[in-house]
């Protein structure tokens, strides 16, 4: 290795946290200037800010949570409400 060549990390290698900060600032700059960046860079910036979420898994978890919650369907009847229940609208 010659003295004027840089090592594998460059002159002053960045830590992982510093690399993430640089990526975030670049993505922020791309998102902040509408119309100036190519579409590939714009997609990269979108993924850097908000990585894609597995929406099917998130939806399934939300449905399972709501269906298993206490009180889900416990206070329901197809019977006609009594005439006296009009005075207590939240009580069935």
Coordinates of N, CA and C in Angstrom, one line a residue:
X1 N 0.8 -1.2 0.0 CA 0.0 0.0 0.0 C 0.9 1.2 0.0
X2 N 0.5 2.2 -0.9 CA 1.3 3.4 -1.0 C 0.8 4.4 0.0
X3 N 1.7 5.3 0.5 CA 1.3 6.3 1.5 C 0.2 7.2 1.0
X4 N 0.1 7.5 -0.3 CA -0.9 8.5 -0.7 C -2.2 7.8 -1.0
X5 N -2.3 6.5 -0.9 CA -3.6 5.8 -1.2 C -4.4 5.7 0.2
X6 N -5.7 5.8 0.0 CA -6.5 5.7 1.2 C -6.8 4.3 1.6
X7 N -7.1 4.0 2.8 CA -7.4 2.7 3.2 C -8.8 2.3 2.8
X8 N -9.4 1.2 3.3 CA -10.7 0.8 2.9 C -11.8 1.7 3.4
X9 N -11.6 2.4 4.5 CA -12.6 3.4 5.0 C -12.4 4.8 4.6
X10 N -11.4 5.1 3.7 CA -11.2 6.4 3.3 C -10.2 7.1 4.3
X11 N -10.1 8.4 4.2 CA -9.2 9.2 5.0 C -9.6 9.1 6.5
X12 N -10.9 9.4 6.7 CA -11.4 9.4 8.1 C -12.7 8.6 8.0
X13 N -12.7 7.3 8.2 CA -13.8 6.5 8.0 C -15.0 6.9 9.0
X14 N -16.2 6.8 8.5 CA -17.3 7.2 9.3 C -17.9 6.0 10.1
X15 N -18.4 6.3 11.3 CA -19.0 5.3 12.1 C -20.4 5.0 11.5
X16 N -21.0 3.9 11.9 CA -22.3 3.5 11.4 C -23.4 4.6 11.7
X17 N -23.3 5.3 12.8 CA -24.2 6.3 13.2 C -24.0 7.5 12.3
X18 N -22.8 7.9 12.0 CA -22.5 9.0 11.1 C -23.0 8.7 9.7
X19 N -22.8 7.4 9.2 CA -23.3 7.0 7.9 C -24.8 7.2 7.8
X20 N -25.5 6.7 8.8 CA -26.9 6.9 8.8 C -27.4 8.3 8.8
X21 N -26.6 9.2 9.5 CA -27.0 10.6 9.5 C -26.8 11.2 8.2
X22 N -25.7 10.8 7.5 CA -25.5 11.3 6.1 C -26.6 10.9 5.2
X23 N -26.9 9.6 5.3 CA -28.0 9.1 4.4 C -29.3 9.8 4.7
X24 N -29.6 10.1 5.9 CA -30.8 10.8 6.3 C -30.8 12.2 5.7
X25 N -29.7 12.9 5.8 CA -29.6 14.3 5.3 C -29.7 14.3 3.8
X26 N -29.1 13.3 3.1 CA -29.2 13.3 1.7 C -30.7 13.0 1.3
X27 N -31.3 12.0 1.9 CA -32.7 11.7 1.6 C -33.6 12.9 1.9
X28 N -33.3 13.7 3.0 CA -34.1 14.9 3.3 C -33.9 15.9 2.2
X29 N -32.7 16.1 1.7 CA -32.4 17.0 0.6 C -33.1 16.6 -0.7
X30 N -33.2 15.3 -1.0 CA -33.9 14.9 -2.2 C -35.4 15.2 -2.0
X31 N -35.9 14.9 -0.9 CA -37.4 15.1 -0.7 C -37.7 16.6 -0.6
X32 N -36.8 17.4 -0.2 CA -37.0 18.8 -0.1 C -37.0 19.6 -1.4
X33 N -36.5 19.0 -2.5 CA -36.4 19.7 -3.7 C -37.3 19.0 -4.8
X34 N -38.6 19.3 -4.8 CA -39.4 18.6 -5.8 C -39.1 18.8 -7.2
X35 N -39.0 17.8 -8.0 CA -38.8 17.9 -9.4 C -37.3 17.9 -9.8
X36 N -36.4 18.0 -8.9 CA -35.0 18.1 -9.3 C -34.2 16.7 -9.3
X37 N -34.8 15.7 -8.7 CA -34.1 14.4 -8.5 C -34.7 13.4 -9.4
X38 N -33.9 12.4 -9.9 CA -34.5 11.3 -10.7 C -35.4 10.5 -9.9
X39 N -36.3 9.7 -10.5 CA -37.3 8.9 -9.8 C -36.6 7.9 -9.0
X40 N -35.5 7.3 -9.4 CA -34.9 6.2 -8.6 C -34.4 6.8 -7.3
X41 N -33.8 8.0 -7.3 CA -33.3 8.6 -6.1 C -34.5 9.0 -5.2
X42 N -35.6 9.4 -5.8 CA -36.8 9.8 -5.0 C -37.3 8.5 -4.3
X43 N -37.4 7.4 -5.0 CA -37.9 6.2 -4.4 C -37.0 5.8 -3.2
X44 N -35.6 5.9 -3.4 CA -34.7 5.6 -2.4 C -34.9 6.5 -1.2
X45 N -35.2 7.8 -1.4 CA -35.4 8.7 -0.3 C -36.7 8.3 0.4
X46 N -37.7 7.9 -0.3 CA -39.0 7.5 0.4 C -38.7 6.3 1.3
X47 N -38.0 5.3 0.8 CA -37.7 4.1 1.6 C -36.8 4.4 2.7
X48 N -35.9 5.4 2.6 CA -35.0 5.8 3.7 C -35.8 6.4 4.8
X49 N -36.8 7.3 4.4 CA -37.6 7.9 5.5 C -38.6 6.9 6.1
X50 N -39.4 6.2 5.2 CA -40.4 5.3 5.7 C -40.2 4.0 4.9
X51 N -39.5 3.1 5.5 CA -39.3 1.8 4.8 C -40.7 1.1 4.7
X52 N -40.8 0.3 3.6 CA -42.1 -0.4 3.3 C -42.5 -1.3 4.5
X53 N -43.8 -1.2 4.8 CA -44.3 -2.0 5.9 C -45.1 -3.2 5.4
X54 N -45.0 -4.4 6.0 CA -45.8 -5.5 5.6 C -47.3 -5.3 6.0
X55 N -48.0 -4.6 5.1 CA -49.4 -4.2 5.5 C -50.3 -5.3 5.8
X56 N -50.1 -6.5 5.1 CA -51.0 -7.6 5.4 C -50.9 -8.1 6.8
X57 N -49.6 -8.2 7.3 CA -49.4 -8.6 8.6 C -49.9 -7.6 9.6
X58 N -49.7 -6.3 9.4 CA -50.2 -5.2 10.2 C -51.7 -5.3 10.3
X59 N -52.4 -5.4 9.2 CA -53.9 -5.5 9.2 C -54.4 -6.7 9.9
X60 N -53.7 -7.9 9.7 CA -54.1 -9.1 10.4 C -54.0 -8.9 11.9
X61 N -52.9 -8.3 12.3 CA -52.7 -8.1 13.8 C -53.7 -7.2 14.4
X62 N -54.1 -6.1 13.6 CA -55.1 -5.2 14.1 C -56.5 -5.9 14.2
X63 N -56.8 -6.7 13.2 CA -58.1 -7.4 13.3 C -58.1 -8.4 14.4
X64 N -57.0 -9.2 14.6 CA -57.0 -10.1 15.7 C -57.1 -9.4 17.1
X65 N -56.4 -8.3 17.2 CA -56.4 -7.6 18.4 C -57.8 -7.1 18.7
X66 N -58.5 -6.5 17.7 CA -59.9 -6.0 17.9 C -60.9 -7.1 18.2
X67 N -60.7 -8.3 17.5 CA -61.6 -9.4 17.8 C -61.4 -10.0 19.1
X68 N -60.2 -10.0 19.6 CA -59.9 -10.7 20.9 C -60.0 -9.7 22.1
X69 N -60.3 -8.5 21.8 CA -60.4 -7.5 22.9 C -61.6 -7.8 23.8
X70 N -61.4 -7.5 25.1 CA -62.6 -7.7 26.0 C -63.7 -6.8 25.6
X71 N -64.9 -7.4 25.7 CA -66.1 -6.6 25.3 C -66.5 -6.7 23.8
X72 N -65.7 -7.4 23.0 CA -66.0 -7.5 21.6 C -67.2 -8.4 21.4
X73 N -68.3 -7.9 21.1 CA -69.5 -8.6 20.8 C -70.2 -9.2 22.1
X74 N -69.8 -8.9 23.3 CA -70.4 -9.4 24.5 C -71.8 -8.7 24.8
X75 N -71.9 -7.5 24.4 CA -73.1 -6.7 24.8 C -74.0 -6.5 23.6
X76 N -74.3 -7.5 22.8 CA -75.1 -7.3 21.6 C -76.2 -8.3 21.6
X77 N -77.4 -7.8 21.2 CA -78.5 -8.7 21.1 C -79.4 -8.2 19.9
X78 N -80.0 -9.1 19.2 CA -80.9 -8.8 18.1 C -82.3 -8.5 18.5
X79 N -82.5 -8.6 19.8 CA -83.9 -8.3 20.4 C -84.2 -6.8 20.2
X80 N -85.4 -6.5 20.2 CA -85.9 -5.1 20.1 C -85.6 -4.4 21.5
X81 N -85.0 -3.2 21.5 CA -84.8 -2.6 22.8 C -86.2 -2.3 23.5
X82 N -86.2 -2.3 24.8 CA -87.4 -2.0 25.5 C -87.7 -0.5 25.4
X83 N -89.0 -0.2 25.6 CA -89.4 1.2 25.5 C -88.7 2.1 26.6
X84 N -88.4 1.5 27.7 CA -87.8 2.2 28.8 C -86.3 2.5 28.6
X85 N -85.6 1.8 27.6 CA -84.2 2.0 27.4 C -83.9 3.3 26.7
X86 N -84.9 4.0 26.2 CA -84.6 5.3 25.5 C -84.0 6.3 26.5
X87 N -84.3 6.2 27.8 CA -83.8 7.1 28.8 C -82.3 6.8 29.1
X88 N -81.8 5.6 28.8 CA -80.4 5.2 29.0 C -79.8 4.8 27.7
X89 N -79.4 5.7 26.9 CA -78.9 5.4 25.5 C -77.7 4.5 25.5
X90 N -76.8 4.6 26.4 CA -75.5 3.8 26.4 C -75.7 2.4 27.0
X91 N -76.8 2.1 27.6 CA -77.0 0.8 28.2 C -78.0 0.0 27.4
X92 N -77.5 -1.1 27.0 CA -78.4 -2.0 26.1 C -78.9 -3.1 27.0

